[in-house]
CSV table of C-alpha atoms and ligand atoms in Angstrom, one decimal:
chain,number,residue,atom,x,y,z
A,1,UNK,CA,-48.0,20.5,24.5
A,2,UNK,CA,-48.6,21.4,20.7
A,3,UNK,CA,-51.8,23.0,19.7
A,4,UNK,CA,-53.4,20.1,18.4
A,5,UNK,CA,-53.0,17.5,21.1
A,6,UNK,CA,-54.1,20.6,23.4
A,7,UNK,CA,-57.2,20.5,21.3
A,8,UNK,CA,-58.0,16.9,21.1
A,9,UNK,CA,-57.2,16.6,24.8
A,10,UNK,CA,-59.9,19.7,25.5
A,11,UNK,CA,-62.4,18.2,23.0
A,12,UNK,CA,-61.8,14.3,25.2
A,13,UNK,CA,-62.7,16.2,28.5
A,14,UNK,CA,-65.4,18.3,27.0
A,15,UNK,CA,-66.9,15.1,25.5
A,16,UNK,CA,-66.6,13.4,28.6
A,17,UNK,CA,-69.9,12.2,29.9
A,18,UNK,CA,-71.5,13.0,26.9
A,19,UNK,CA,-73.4,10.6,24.5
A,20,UNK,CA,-71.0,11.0,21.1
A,21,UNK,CA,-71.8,9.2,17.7
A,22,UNK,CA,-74.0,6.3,17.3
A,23,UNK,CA,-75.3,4.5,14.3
A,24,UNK,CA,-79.0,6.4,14.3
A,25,UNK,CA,-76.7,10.0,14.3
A,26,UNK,CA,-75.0,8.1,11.3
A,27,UNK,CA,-78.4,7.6,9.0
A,28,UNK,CA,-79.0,11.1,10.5
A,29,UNK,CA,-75.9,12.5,9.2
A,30,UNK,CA,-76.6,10.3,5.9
A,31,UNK,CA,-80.2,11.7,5.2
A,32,UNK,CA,-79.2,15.8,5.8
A,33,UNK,CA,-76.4,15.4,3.5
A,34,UNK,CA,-78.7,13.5,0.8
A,35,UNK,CA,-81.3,15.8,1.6
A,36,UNK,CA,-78.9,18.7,1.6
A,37,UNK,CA,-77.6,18.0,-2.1
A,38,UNK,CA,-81.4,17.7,-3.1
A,39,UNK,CA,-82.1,20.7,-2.1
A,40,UNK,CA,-78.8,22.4,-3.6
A,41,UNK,CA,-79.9,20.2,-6.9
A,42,UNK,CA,-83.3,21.3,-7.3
A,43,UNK,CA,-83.4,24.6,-5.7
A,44,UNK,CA,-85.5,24.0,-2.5
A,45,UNK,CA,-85.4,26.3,0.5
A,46,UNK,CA,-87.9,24.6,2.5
A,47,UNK,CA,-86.0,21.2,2.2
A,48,UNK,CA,-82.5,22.7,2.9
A,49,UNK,CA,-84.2,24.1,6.0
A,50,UNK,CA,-85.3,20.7,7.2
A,51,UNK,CA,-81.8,19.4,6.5
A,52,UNK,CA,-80.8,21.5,8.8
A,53,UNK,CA,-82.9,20.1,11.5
A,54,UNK,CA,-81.3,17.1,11.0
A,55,UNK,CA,-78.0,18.4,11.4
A,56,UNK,CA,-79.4,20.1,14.6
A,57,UNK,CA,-80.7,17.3,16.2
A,58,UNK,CA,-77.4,15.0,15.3
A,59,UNK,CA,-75.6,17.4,17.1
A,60,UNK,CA,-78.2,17.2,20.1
A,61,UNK,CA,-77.8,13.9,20.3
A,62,UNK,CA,-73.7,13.7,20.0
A,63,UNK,CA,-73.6,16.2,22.9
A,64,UNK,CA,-76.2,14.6,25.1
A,65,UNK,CA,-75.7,13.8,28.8
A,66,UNK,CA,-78.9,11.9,28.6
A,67,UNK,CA,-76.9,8.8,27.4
A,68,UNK,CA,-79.4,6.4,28.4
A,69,UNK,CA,-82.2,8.1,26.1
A,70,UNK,CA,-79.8,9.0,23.3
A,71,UNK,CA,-79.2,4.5,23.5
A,72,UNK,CA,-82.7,3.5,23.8
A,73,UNK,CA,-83.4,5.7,20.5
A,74,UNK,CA,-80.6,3.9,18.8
A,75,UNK,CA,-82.0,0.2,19.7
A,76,UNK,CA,-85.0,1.3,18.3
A,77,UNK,CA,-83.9,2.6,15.5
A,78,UNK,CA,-81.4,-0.7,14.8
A,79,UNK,CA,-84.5,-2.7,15.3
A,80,UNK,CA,-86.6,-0.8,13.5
A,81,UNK,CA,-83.8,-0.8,10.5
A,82,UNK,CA,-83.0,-4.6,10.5
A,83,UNK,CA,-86.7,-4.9,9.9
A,84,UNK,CA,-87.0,-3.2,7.3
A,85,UNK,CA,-83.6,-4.7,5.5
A,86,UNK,CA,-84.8,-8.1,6.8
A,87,UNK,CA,-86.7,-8.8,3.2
A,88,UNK,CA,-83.9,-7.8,1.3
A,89,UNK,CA,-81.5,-9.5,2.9
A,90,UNK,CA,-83.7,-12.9,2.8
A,91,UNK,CA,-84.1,-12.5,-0.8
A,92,UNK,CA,-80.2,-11.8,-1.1
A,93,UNK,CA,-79.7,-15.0,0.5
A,94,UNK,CA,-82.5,-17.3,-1.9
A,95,UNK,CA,-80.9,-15.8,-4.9
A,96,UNK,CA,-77.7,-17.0,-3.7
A,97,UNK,CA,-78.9,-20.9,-1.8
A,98,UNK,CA,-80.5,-22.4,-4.7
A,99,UNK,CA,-80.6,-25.5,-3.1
A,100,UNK,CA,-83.1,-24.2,-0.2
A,101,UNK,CA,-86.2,-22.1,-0.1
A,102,UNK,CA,-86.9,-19.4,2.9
A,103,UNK,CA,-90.2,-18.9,4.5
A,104,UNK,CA,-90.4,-16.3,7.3
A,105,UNK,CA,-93.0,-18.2,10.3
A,106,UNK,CA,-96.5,-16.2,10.0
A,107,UNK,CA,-96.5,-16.4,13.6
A,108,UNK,CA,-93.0,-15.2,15.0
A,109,UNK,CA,-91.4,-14.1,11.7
A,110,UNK,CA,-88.3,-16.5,12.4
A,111,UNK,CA,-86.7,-17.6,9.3
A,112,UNK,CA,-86.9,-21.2,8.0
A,113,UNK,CA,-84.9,-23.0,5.6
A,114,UNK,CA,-86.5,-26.2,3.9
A,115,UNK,CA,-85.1,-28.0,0.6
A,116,UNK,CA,-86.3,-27.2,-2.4
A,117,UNK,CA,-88.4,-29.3,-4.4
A,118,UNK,CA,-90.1,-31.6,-2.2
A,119,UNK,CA,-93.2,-30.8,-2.9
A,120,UNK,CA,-96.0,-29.4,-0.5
A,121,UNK,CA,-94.3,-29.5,3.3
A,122,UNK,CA,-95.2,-29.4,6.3
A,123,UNK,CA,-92.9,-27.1,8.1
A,124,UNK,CA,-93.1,-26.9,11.9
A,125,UNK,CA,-91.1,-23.4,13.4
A,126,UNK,CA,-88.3,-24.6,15.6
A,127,UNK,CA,-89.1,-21.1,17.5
A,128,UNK,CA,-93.0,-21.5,18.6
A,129,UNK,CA,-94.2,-24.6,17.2
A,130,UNK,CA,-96.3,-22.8,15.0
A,131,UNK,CA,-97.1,-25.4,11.8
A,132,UNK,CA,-97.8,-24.2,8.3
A,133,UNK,CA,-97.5,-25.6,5.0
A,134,UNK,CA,-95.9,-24.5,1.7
A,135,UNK,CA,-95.1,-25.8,-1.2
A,136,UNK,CA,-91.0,-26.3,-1.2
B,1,ZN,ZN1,-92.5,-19.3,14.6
């Protein structure tokens, strides 16, 4: 066996049973390096410090035999993050329909589609049943 294939083959069985990459250690990985380069930039100490915390805790996480934690941290995060996008992404997507207008539900936040320019609506959520009106 050639060196390499000796390595990755270690590395598989040294990884085995451990948690390994997940999209939260991505955005981890993301904010060091930005906050990394920052610090380079503007000559921070402090900052480059806390990058490395980052990079620390990435690492936890990668090598983790707690894999049902390290999972329940990502679901959080992904939900967390898809809340956050979820106004961008609904005003990506009225830009684009011009047809329809979005209203989120003020009860269950579900998104609702109604035509445009029909005046004031009525619009009952499909998801509760919650009713509220808008102008289309
Ligand atoms: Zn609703």
């Amino acid at each position: 066996m050639g060196f390499w294939r000796r390595f990755a083959f270690g590395l598989q069985k040294w990884m085995y049973g451990r948690y390994g990459s997940d999209t939260l250690n991505i955005a981890i990985l993301i904010t060091y390096a930005v906050l990394y380069i920052v610090a380079q930039i503007f000559w921070l100490p402090l900052l480059a410090w806390l990058s490395m915390g980052l990079l620390l805790w990435s690492f936890f996480r990668m090598f983790s035999r707690n894999i049902a934690a390290r999972s329940r941290e990502n679901r959080a995060f992904c939900s967390f993050f898809q809340r956050l996008a979820a106004p961008f992404r609904r005003s990506a997507r009225s830009i684009k329909d011009r047809q329809h207008r979005y209203y989120s539900c003020p009860k269950c936040r579900n998104t609702l589609r109604v035509p445009k320019g029909k005046g004031k609506l009525e619009i009952t959520c499909p998801v509760c049943g919650n009713r509220f009106v808008r102008k289309s």
